[in-house]
Amino acid sequence: MAVGAFADRGADLELVGIEKRFPGFTAIENLNLTIPAGSFFALLGPSGCGKTTTLRLVAGLEEPTSGRILIAGADVTNRKSFQRPVNTVFQSYALFPHMTVLENVAFGLRRRKIAGPVAKAHEALLLVELDHLAHRKPQQLSGGQQQRVALARAIVNRPALLLLDEPLGALDLKLRRQMQLELKTIQEEVGLTFLHVTHDQEEAMTMADTIAVMNKGRIEQMGEPQQLYELPKTSFVANFLGQSNLFTGPVVSTTSTAIAVDVSGQKIVVPLERAHRVSGEVTIGVRPEKVILHAEAPVQDTGRNVLGPGRVIDVSFSGVSTQYLVDVPGVGTLVVFAQNMVFGPAAHVGASCWLSWNVVHGFGLDDDPAQSPRFEADLDTKTIAQQRRSSLLTELEEA
Amino acid sequence: MAFAAFSSTAPPPTTAPPPTTAPSTDPAARRRSPVALFLLLPGILYLVLFFLTPLVSLLLTSFQAPREFGDIGQYDYAFRWQNYVEVVTTYWPHIVRSFSYALAATFFALLISYPLAYFIGVKARKWPLLQSLMLVLVIAPFFISFLLRTLAWKQLFSDESFVVQTLKALSLMAPEAHVTGTAFSVIFGLTYNFIPFMTLPLYTTLERLDVRYLEAGSDLYASPFHVFRKVTIPLSMPGIVAGTLLTFIPAAGDYINASRDFLGGTGTQMMGNVIETNFLVLQNFPAAAALSIILMTVILVIVSIYVKRSGTEELL
């Protein structure tokens, strides 16, 4: 797509074998990713996992050490950021302080010499409901309003690909929910491809069609939000996307439909099609809301896994549900979410209890329980000094 | 008394005073407090003594008339406004030259200082040691008197100097040409002497420049040239205004560089030199005073128009 025209639809984004090394550490290692046109794609991960670097590579603000970036099939790896059909909503918004809101929004249109920049800027401001503030300076707006201006400034250009760098991070919860809905609506209305980088798993799950969970410069798992949640592949995904109860043990028997794992003497069954590994030491798990708390030992049932007896060590009430921490000797501490169907907690701290869950709710991870660290440690003093410095710098920037 | 309310050692009052009379809680009382005025007093006294009094004296001198049958340098207070007409008609080439030289020097200083300040303030951020080293180098000339430095340049530009000899040997200069005493050498001297005054304010602005704005500009299809023109320049405007003012104002009144003893010649005299000659040699004090007042007024007018146009009123 030429930079001088509006995109009539979103474009595919393809990252092929991307690698990015900074002095002293590897930010991204062999990243392959295809984002289909018109989708809302979320890159989810903790800070420092390489997600923002990925975004900056796509925007052209960083150069990859190796690999190629293709937008709508065209190789843009060697193009500068101003030559790419991409716009970014920055985490800091980066609204030009010396221009009015309207000038900010019209900036990209003017640079591309698109006819009627002022009228189009007003249209974009109407979309984010800020047209009445068009002649203010960005500093005179609230955080939420600035965020919407930043969004208008990006989408007014109708980029084939819109990059969102944690743009909702600075907003309060209520405004963030509202903006999430608005973003989703805009994306559907305009039909652009959105690449959204965030560390907020809830935000990623409510907004994105596809989520890629990133950790230490690599994509751990990619898929639809529900699929990722219900069937995580690694312990990182299982714990970053919601909470999980994980157990490790050897596979003791295998049938045509399920595997049985010995967890400190108690047999836990996982369906075969939900287990990524079927022999040797495996890690299996279940989501806390799938687990039911029993005051007495439940009746044996082949359809349910039972753990117990255990002791309730903590009860915390959170409105819709109550979270129980249950210590099961030999297994560890488990988390249980129970809907508040009755008044008051179903169990008190110190009460003994049993836990059970439907066999079909269990999942088996792909992790090797005895996994080695992903990156070779760089241990010379110069590297350590550089890493310390860069981490201090980011800390200072965040503060 | 205003601090007594905060003092923990103060004895508790036997009867609690009504809160409105407490000096520290009532804003109106605090505004009327003489402490602020008292703190300003030294500054005000200093200004009255060393700025306002000389200014009034200068203004009165500029209207003085020569004493009848008096000696050279003897004047009486009068309202001889013709002094102004006389100095303008006599010295208008010097007035024009002063401001055009100052303008040229400001322009060249900006041209040299901006890339320098940009490098120190933006590009060298990754190497704080280099940053400090370069700043020290910018300030280093101040360790030597600027008279000596200007004299050194005179030596370098003299007809017998290695530089001029080489240029002449290479036929890059006509054999009978000179460097000292030309407009070039005066503007060169002014530019050279005022570069630190231009670089430092530019550096302080550029050092705070958030490069994320530049990235945003680039993301919005602006080429590096456009990013510079539309984002970097407007954001560094406070530094540009401060630097150009700190260069232009003293350069317009400078009398060292243009002096015949330094880099200037008879054809390069600026207002500063004329004022000096009138005051010290001709002892024509009213003419010197009138020229000073004209210099000050023109600078004030130019500066206020400039500041208004550049949209940085909040600076002043």
mmCIF file of C-alpha atoms in Angstrom, chain B:
data_model
loop_
_atom_site.group_PDB
_atom_site.id
_atom_site.type_symbol
_atom_site.label_atom_id
_atom_site.label_comp_id
_atom_site.label_asym_id
_atom_site.label_seq_id
_atom_site.Cartn_x
_atom_site.Cartn_y
_atom_site.Cartn_z
ATOM 1 C CA MET B 1 5.259 36.257 64.369
ATOM 2 C CA ALA B 2 4.033 34.383 61.330
ATOM 3 C CA PHE B 3 6.149 31.420 62.271
ATOM 4 C CA ALA B 4 5.047 31.266 65.862
ATOM 5 C CA ALA B 5 2.021 29.179 64.931
ATOM 6 C CA PHE B 6 4.313 26.436 63.611
ATOM 7 C CA SER B 7 6.709 26.539 66.496
ATOM 8 C CA SER B 8 6.370 23.468 68.675
ATOM 9 C CA THR B 9 8.192 25.116 71.568
ATOM 10 C CA ALA B 10 5.781 28.055 71.733
ATOM 11 C CA PRO B 11 3.757 27.934 74.969
ATOM 12 C CA PRO B 12 0.110 27.035 74.365
ATOM 13 C CA PRO B 13 -2.103 30.123 74.538
ATOM 14 C CA THR B 14 -4.259 30.263 77.646
ATOM 15 C CA THR B 15 -7.304 31.096 75.576
ATOM 16 C CA ALA B 16 -7.598 29.669 72.090
ATOM 17 C CA PRO B 17 -7.564 32.571 69.588
ATOM 18 C CA PRO B 18 -10.356 32.608 66.984
ATOM 19 C CA PRO B 19 -8.985 30.803 63.916
ATOM 20 C CA THR B 20 -9.528 33.761 61.552
ATOM 21 C CA THR B 21 -7.019 35.923 63.400
ATOM 22 C CA ALA B 22 -4.218 33.372 63.213
ATOM 23 C CA PRO B 23 -1.669 34.872 60.813
ATOM 24 C CA SER B 24 -0.724 31.556 59.175
ATOM 25 C CA THR B 25 -4.239 30.435 58.302
ATOM 26 C CA ASP B 26 -5.681 33.640 56.884
ATOM 27 C CA PRO B 27 -4.511 34.136 53.278
ATOM 28 C CA ALA B 28 -5.337 37.854 53.267
ATOM 29 C CA ALA B 29 -3.171 38.429 56.308
ATOM 30 C CA ARG B 30 -0.355 36.469 54.731
ATOM 31 C CA ARG B 31 -0.537 38.570 51.587
ATOM 32 C CA ARG B 32 -0.221 41.754 53.612
ATOM 33 C CA SER B 33 2.717 40.337 55.503
ATOM 34 C CA PRO B 34 5.704 42.697 55.301
ATOM 35 C CA VAL B 35 8.096 39.734 55.098
ATOM 36 C CA ALA B 36 7.797 39.502 51.307
ATOM 37 C CA LEU B 37 8.462 43.180 50.860
ATOM 38 C CA PHE B 38 11.353 42.979 53.281
ATOM 39 C CA LEU B 39 12.893 40.130 51.314
ATOM 40 C CA LEU B 40 12.568 42.144 48.094
ATOM 41 C CA LEU B 41 14.187 45.214 49.635
ATOM 42 C CA PRO B 42 17.853 44.443 48.811
ATOM 43 C CA GLY B 43 16.940 43.705 45.213
ATOM 44 C CA ILE B 44 14.873 46.865 44.873
ATOM 45 C CA LEU B 45 17.572 48.974 46.498
ATOM 46 C CA TYR B 46 20.174 47.483 44.198
ATOM 47 C CA LEU B 47 18.078 48.202 41.112
ATOM 48 C CA VAL B 48 17.303 51.777 42.169
ATOM 49 C CA LEU B 49 20.940 52.449 42.959
ATOM 50 C CA PHE B 50 22.636 50.762 40.049
ATOM 51 C CA PHE B 51 20.038 50.732 37.287
ATOM 52 C CA LEU B 52 17.397 53.385 37.768
ATOM 53 C CA THR B 53 19.727 56.197 38.926
ATOM 54 C CA PRO B 54 22.271 55.762 36.091
ATOM 55 C CA LEU B 55 19.421 55.463 33.608
ATOM 56 C CA VAL B 56 17.881 58.752 34.704
ATOM 57 C CA SER B 57 21.305 60.362 34.750
ATOM 58 C CA LEU B 58 21.967 59.013 31.239
ATOM 59 C CA LEU B 59 18.644 60.369 30.006
ATOM 60 C CA LEU B 60 19.355 63.815 31.524
ATOM 61 C CA THR B 61 22.878 63.853 30.081
ATOM 62 C CA SER B 62 21.566 63.052 26.618
ATOM 63 C CA PHE B 63 19.641 66.352 26.581
ATOM 64 C CA GLN B 64 22.521 68.486 27.905
ATOM 65 C CA ALA B 65 23.736 71.541 25.974
ATOM 66 C CA PRO B 66 27.356 72.777 25.741
ATOM 67 C CA ARG B 67 28.181 75.512 28.245
ATOM 68 C CA GLU B 68 28.440 78.962 26.675
ATOM 69 C CA PHE B 69 32.101 79.972 26.367
ATOM 70 C CA GLY B 70 32.847 76.756 28.235
ATOM 71 C CA ASP B 71 35.707 74.358 27.793
ATOM 72 C CA ILE B 72 35.574 71.018 25.938
ATOM 73 C CA GLY B 73 33.578 68.551 27.940
ATOM 74 C CA GLN B 74 31.598 71.199 29.866
ATOM 75 C CA TYR B 75 27.833 70.828 29.586
ATOM 76 C CA ASP B 76 24.749 72.200 31.299
ATOM 77 C CA TYR B 77 21.421 70.513 31.921
ATOM 78 C CA ALA B 78 18.944 71.572 29.245
ATOM 79 C CA PHE B 79 16.393 70.045 26.904
ATOM 80 C CA ARG B 80 18.464 69.968 23.757
ATOM 81 C CA TRP B 81 16.581 67.258 21.759
ATOM 82 C CA GLN B 82 18.656 68.194 18.710
ATOM 83 C CA ASN B 83 21.385 65.994 20.231
ATOM 84 C CA TYR B 84 19.384 62.999 19.014
ATOM 85 C CA VAL B 85 18.950 64.402 15.499
ATOM 86 C CA GLU B 86 22.654 65.136 15.319
ATOM 87 C CA VAL B 87 23.824 61.693 16.414
ATOM 88 C CA VAL B 88 21.402 59.940 14.098
ATOM 89 C CA THR B 89 22.415 62.003 11.077
ATOM 90 C CA THR B 90 26.111 61.628 11.908
ATOM 91 C CA TYR B 91 26.196 58.054 13.021
ATOM 92 C CA TRP B 92 23.354 56.310 11.166
ATOM 93 C CA PRO B 93 25.813 54.035 9.285
ATOM 94 C CA HIS B 94 27.181 52.856 12.641
ATOM 95 C CA ILE B 95 23.692 52.232 13.968
ATOM 96 C CA VAL B 96 22.745 50.197 10.910
ATOM 97 C CA ARG B 97 26.099 48.379 11.026
ATOM 98 C CA SER B 98 25.708 47.517 14.712
ATOM 99 C CA PHE B 99 22.397 45.820 14.202
ATOM 100 C CA SER B 100 23.319 44.073 10.966
ATOM 101 C CA TYR B 101 26.583 42.732 12.457
ATOM 102 C CA ALA B 102 24.750 41.596 15.587
ATOM 103 C CA LEU B 103 22.084 39.965 13.441
ATOM 104 C CA ALA B 104 24.679 38.167 11.300
ATOM 105 C CA ALA B 105 26.619 37.022 14.380
ATOM 106 C CA THR B 106 23.404 35.762 16.009
ATOM 107 C CA PHE B 107 22.499 33.885 12.849
ATOM 108 C CA PHE B 108 25.912 32.210 12.523
ATOM 109 C CA ALA B 109 26.086 31.433 16.239
ATOM 110 C CA LEU B 110 22.669 29.747 16.007
ATOM 111 C CA LEU B 111 23.774 27.839 12.921
ATOM 112 C CA ILE B 112 26.841 26.498 14.742
ATOM 113 C CA SER B 113 25.338 26.084 18.209
ATOM 114 C CA TYR B 114 22.118 24.285 17.329
ATOM 115 C CA PRO B 115 23.721 21.115 15.934
ATOM 116 C CA LEU B 116 26.278 21.234 18.744
ATOM 117 C CA ALA B 117 23.617 21.589 21.453
ATOM 118 C CA TYR B 118 21.483 18.935 19.749
ATOM 119 C CA PHE B 119 24.365 16.511 19.776
ATOM 120 C CA ILE B 120 25.208 17.163 23.439
ATOM 121 C CA GLY B 121 21.598 17.282 24.622
ATOM 122 C CA VAL B 122 19.963 14.543 22.549
ATOM 123 C CA LYS B 123 22.421 12.300 20.729
ATOM 124 C CA ALA B 124 24.947 12.031 23.581
ATOM 125 C CA ARG B 125 22.326 11.087 26.202
ATOM 126 C CA LYS B 126 23.540 7.515 26.105
ATOM 127 C CA TRP B 127 27.048 8.642 27.126
ATOM 128 C CA PRO B 128 26.740 10.989 30.115
ATOM 129 C CA LEU B 129 30.521 11.264 30.366
ATOM 130 C CA LEU B 130 30.809 12.547 26.801
ATOM 131 C CA GLN B 131 27.956 14.947 27.535
ATOM 132 C CA SER B 132 29.730 16.484 30.520
ATOM 133 C CA LEU B 133 33.042 16.582 28.681
ATOM 134 C CA MET B 134 31.526 18.452 25.745
ATOM 135 C CA LEU B 135 29.763 20.906 28.059
ATOM 136 C CA VAL B 136 33.067 21.600 29.785
ATOM 137 C CA LEU B 137 34.616 22.231 26.372
ATOM 138 C CA VAL B 138 31.841 24.703 25.535
ATOM 139 C CA ILE B 139 32.484 26.602 28.765
ATOM 140 C CA ALA B 140 36.294 26.191 28.665
ATOM 141 C CA PRO B 141 36.962 29.473 26.755
ATOM 142 C CA PHE B 142 35.565 31.401 29.746
ATOM 143 C CA PHE B 143 38.656 30.418 31.697
ATOM 144 C CA ILE B 144 40.649 32.837 29.540
ATOM 145 C CA SER B 145 39.739 36.519 29.350
ATOM 146 C CA PHE B 146 37.805 37.212 26.196
ATOM 147 C CA LEU B 147 40.116 40.169 25.506
ATOM 148 C CA LEU B 148 43.045 37.765 25.296
ATOM 149 C CA ARG B 149 41.123 35.359 23.124
ATOM 150 C CA THR B 150 40.081 38.139 20.765
ATOM 151 C CA LEU B 151 43.702 39.329 20.614
ATOM 152 C CA ALA B 152 44.751 35.782 19.808
ATOM 153 C CA TRP B 153 42.376 35.802 16.853
ATOM 154 C CA LYS B 154 43.870 39.122 15.772
ATOM 155 C CA GLN B 155 47.260 37.430 15.727
ATOM 156 C CA LEU B 156 45.897 34.526 13.740
ATOM 157 C CA PHE B 157 44.265 36.860 11.211
ATOM 158 C CA SER B 158 47.151 39.329 10.919
ATOM 159 C CA ASP B 159 48.837 39.789 7.555
ATOM 160 C CA GLU B 160 52.001 38.006 8.700
ATOM 161 C CA SER B 161 50.119 35.067 10.237
ATOM 162 C CA PHE B 162 50.512 31.532 9.034
ATOM 163 C CA VAL B 163 46.816 31.331 8.090
ATOM 164 C CA VAL B 164 46.819 34.430 5.907
ATOM 165 C CA GLN B 165 50.230 33.611 4.407
ATOM 166 C CA THR B 166 49.052 30.132 3.456
ATOM 167 C CA LEU B 167 45.813 31.426 1.946
ATOM 168 C CA LYS B 168 47.779 33.943 -0.080
ATOM 169 C CA ALA B 169 50.310 31.319 -1.171
ATOM 170 C CA LEU B 170 47.448 29.138 -2.368
ATOM 171 C CA SER B 171 46.008 32.164 -4.222
ATOM 172 C CA LEU B 172 42.799 31.817 -2.212
ATOM 173 C CA MET B 173 43.283 35.425 -1.126
ATOM 174 C CA ALA B 174 44.374 38.423 -3.137
ATOM 175 C CA PRO B 175 47.967 39.457 -2.194
ATOM 176 C CA GLU B 176 46.887 42.930 -1.071
ATOM 177 C CA ALA B 177 43.828 41.734 0.913
ATOM 178 C CA HIS B 178 43.545 41.743 4.708
ATOM 179 C CA VAL B 179 41.451 39.782 7.152
ATOM 180 C CA THR B 180 41.599 42.019 10.213
ATOM 181 C CA GLY B 181 39.691 45.244 9.926
ATOM 182 C CA THR B 182 37.048 43.716 7.675
ATOM 183 C CA ALA B 183 33.391 43.021 8.332
ATOM 184 C CA PHE B 184 34.239 39.340 8.163
ATOM 185 C CA SER B 185 36.680 39.428 11.051
ATOM 186 C CA VAL B 186 34.333 41.504 13.254
ATOM 187 C CA ILE B 187 31.356 39.204 12.636
ATOM 188 C CA PHE B 188 33.658 36.240 13.136
ATOM 189 C CA GLY B 189 34.814 37.626 16.478
ATOM 190 C CA LEU B 190 31.270 38.364 17.627
ATOM 191 C CA THR B 191 30.094 34.893 16.591
ATOM 192 C CA TYR B 192 33.051 33.230 18.288
ATOM 193 C CA ASN B 193 32.673 35.153 21.541
ATOM 194 C CA PHE B 194 28.938 34.553 21.877
ATOM 195 C CA ILE B 195 28.708 30.869 20.907
ATOM 196 C CA PRO B 196 28.662 29.647 24.539
ATOM 197 C CA PHE B 197 25.803 32.061 25.327
ATOM 198 C CA MET B 198 23.876 30.528 22.445
ATOM 199 C CA THR B 199 24.811 26.913 23.102
ATOM 200 C CA LEU B 200 23.997 26.722 26.806
ATOM 201 C CA PRO B 201 20.327 27.798 26.682
ATOM 202 C CA LEU B 202 19.820 25.636 23.595
ATOM 203 C CA TYR B 203 21.374 22.711 25.427
ATOM 204 C CA THR B 204 19.119 23.109 28.469
ATOM 205 C CA THR B 205 16.007 23.018 26.244
ATOM 206 C CA LEU B 206 17.175 20.188 24.004
ATOM 207 C CA GLU B 207 18.358 18.154 26.962
ATOM 208 C CA ARG B 208 14.731 18.028 28.134
ATOM 209 C CA LEU B 209 13.365 17.285 24.636
ATOM 210 C CA ASP B 210 11.260 14.139 24.803
ATOM 211 C CA VAL B 211 12.348 11.991 21.846
ATOM 212 C CA ARG B 212 8.986 10.235 21.964
ATOM 213 C CA TYR B 213 7.511 13.307 20.240
ATOM 214 C CA LEU B 214 10.009 12.808 17.440
ATOM 215 C CA GLU B 215 9.027 9.154 17.168
ATOM 216 C CA ALA B 216 5.371 10.156 17.075
ATOM 217 C CA GLY B 217 6.131 12.594 14.260
ATOM 218 C CA SER B 218 7.953 9.919 12.318
ATOM 219 C CA ASP B 219 5.083 7.512 12.953
ATOM 220 C CA LEU B 220 2.723 10.125 11.455
ATOM 221 C CA TYR B 221 4.533 10.089 8.093
ATOM 222 C CA ALA B 222 6.842 13.061 8.731
ATOM 223 C CA SER B 223 10.290 12.692 7.162
ATOM 224 C CA PRO B 224 13.284 13.546 9.360
ATOM 225 C CA PHE B 225 13.324 17.033 7.830
ATOM 226 C CA HIS B 226 9.651 17.598 8.628
ATOM 227 C CA VAL B 227 10.014 16.174 12.120
ATOM 228 C CA PHE B 228 12.806 18.675 12.697
ATOM 229 C CA ARG B 229 10.825 21.601 11.312
ATOM 230 C CA LYS B 230 7.427 20.754 12.786
ATOM 231 C CA VAL B 231 8.365 19.152 16.097
ATOM 232 C CA THR B 232 11.985 19.682 17.157
ATOM 233 C CA ILE B 233 12.219 23.399 16.325
ATOM 234 C CA PRO B 234 8.897 24.411 17.946
ATOM 235 C CA LEU B 235 9.693 22.385 21.051
ATOM 236 C CA SER B 236 13.148 23.967 21.353
ATOM 237 C CA MET B 237 11.807 27.505 20.757
ATOM 238 C CA PRO B 238 12.376 28.634 24.382
ATOM 239 C CA GLY B 239 16.077 27.787 24.005
ATOM 240 C CA ILE B 240 16.298 29.465 20.601
ATOM 241 C CA VAL B 241 14.695 32.657 21.925
ATOM 242 C CA ALA B 242 16.866 32.738 25.055
ATOM 243 C CA GLY B 243 20.052 31.997 23.094
ATOM 244 C CA THR B 244 19.425 34.546 20.366
ATOM 245 C CA LEU B 245 18.567 37.245 22.918
ATOM 246 C CA LEU B 246 21.682 36.482 24.970
ATOM 247 C CA THR B 247 23.714 36.810 21.775
ATOM 248 C CA PHE B 248 21.968 39.635 19.958
ATOM 249 C CA ILE B 249 21.638 42.130 22.816
ATOM 250 C CA PRO B 250 25.288 42.197 23.945
ATOM 251 C CA ALA B 251 26.553 41.792 20.369
ATOM 252 C CA ALA B 252 24.685 44.928 19.247
ATOM 253 C CA GLY B 253 26.406 46.970 21.949
ATOM 254 C CA ASP B 254 29.792 45.270 21.706
ATOM 255 C CA TYR B 255 32.797 47.565 21.219
ATOM 256 C CA ILE B 256 35.706 45.136 21.646
ATOM 257 C CA ASN B 257 35.515 43.013 18.505
ATOM 258 C CA ALA B 258 34.890 45.980 16.212
ATOM 259 C CA SER B 259 37.577 48.105 17.849
ATOM 260 C CA ARG B 260 40.680 48.949 15.837
ATOM 261 C CA ASP B 261 42.815 47.480 18.608
ATOM 262 C CA PHE B 262 41.194 44.115 18.080
ATOM 263 C CA LEU B 263 39.525 42.720 14.976
ATOM 264 C CA GLY B 264 37.978 45.859 13.516
ATOM 265 C CA GLY B 265 39.113 48.748 11.359
ATOM 266 C CA THR B 266 37.931 52.259 10.479
ATOM 267 C CA GLY B 267 35.201 50.896 8.243
ATOM 268 C CA THR B 268 33.772 48.467 10.800
ATOM 269 C CA GLN B 269 33.041 50.769 13.752
ATOM 270 C CA MET B 270 29.888 49.855 15.637
ATOM 271 C CA MET B 271 27.758 51.932 18.035
ATOM 272 C CA GLY B 272 29.792 50.774 21.001
ATOM 273 C CA ASN B 273 32.945 52.184 19.448
ATOM 274 C CA VAL B 274 31.268 55.489 18.618
ATOM 275 C CA ILE B 275 29.915 55.809 22.139
ATOM 276 C CA GLU B 276 33.370 55.054 23.507
ATOM 277 C CA THR B 277 35.035 57.643 21.241
ATOM 278 C CA ASN B 278 32.444 60.296 22.027
ATOM 279 C CA PHE B 279 32.682 59.723 25.710
ATOM 280 C CA LEU B 280 36.389 59.150 26.280
ATOM 281 C CA VAL B 281 38.073 60.943 23.395
ATOM 282 C CA LEU B 282 35.782 63.733 22.205
ATOM 283 C CA GLN B 283 34.231 64.166 25.666
ATOM 284 C CA ASN B 284 30.912 64.743 23.929
ATOM 285 C CA PHE B 285 28.907 63.251 26.776
ATOM 286 C CA PRO B 286 25.421 64.217 25.478
ATOM 287 C CA ALA B 287 26.105 62.554 22.136
ATOM 288 C CA ALA B 288 27.369 59.382 23.835
ATOM 289 C CA ALA B 289 24.330 59.351 26.141
ATOM 290 C CA ALA B 290 21.917 59.918 23.257
ATOM 291 C CA LEU B 291 23.512 57.075 21.317
ATOM 292 C CA SER B 292 23.223 54.793 24.353
ATOM 293 C CA ILE B 293 19.556 55.634 24.753
ATOM 294 C CA ILE B 294 18.954 54.979 21.051
ATOM 295 C CA LEU B 295 20.782 51.643 21.268
ATOM 296 C CA MET B 296 18.754 50.598 24.276
ATOM 297 C CA THR B 297 15.418 51.660 22.766
ATOM 298 C CA VAL B 298 16.019 49.947 19.428
ATOM 299 C CA ILE B 299 17.058 46.711 21.187
ATOM 300 C CA LEU B 300 13.966 46.868 23.390
ATOM 301 C CA VAL B 301 11.685 47.358 20.381
ATOM 302 C CA ILE B 302 13.341 44.575 18.353
ATOM 303 C CA VAL B 303 13.315 42.147 21.274
ATOM 304 C CA SER B 304 9.691 42.755 22.199
ATOM 305 C CA ILE B 305 8.556 42.267 18.588
ATOM 306 C CA TYR B 306 10.683 39.114 18.371
ATOM 307 C CA VAL B 307 9.377 37.618 21.592
ATOM 308 C CA LYS B 308 5.809 38.438 20.581
ATOM 309 C CA ARG B 309 6.241 36.856 17.162
ATOM 310 C CA SER B 310 7.925 33.697 18.412
ATOM 311 C CA GLY B 311 5.006 33.048 20.750
ATOM 312 C CA THR B 312 7.041 32.537 23.881
ATOM 313 C CA GLU B 313 5.692 35.364 26.031
ATOM 314 C CA GLU B 314 5.453 33.000 28.961
ATOM 315 C CA LEU B 315 9.255 33.047 29.000
ATOM 316 C CA LEU B 316 9.440 36.680 30.050
#
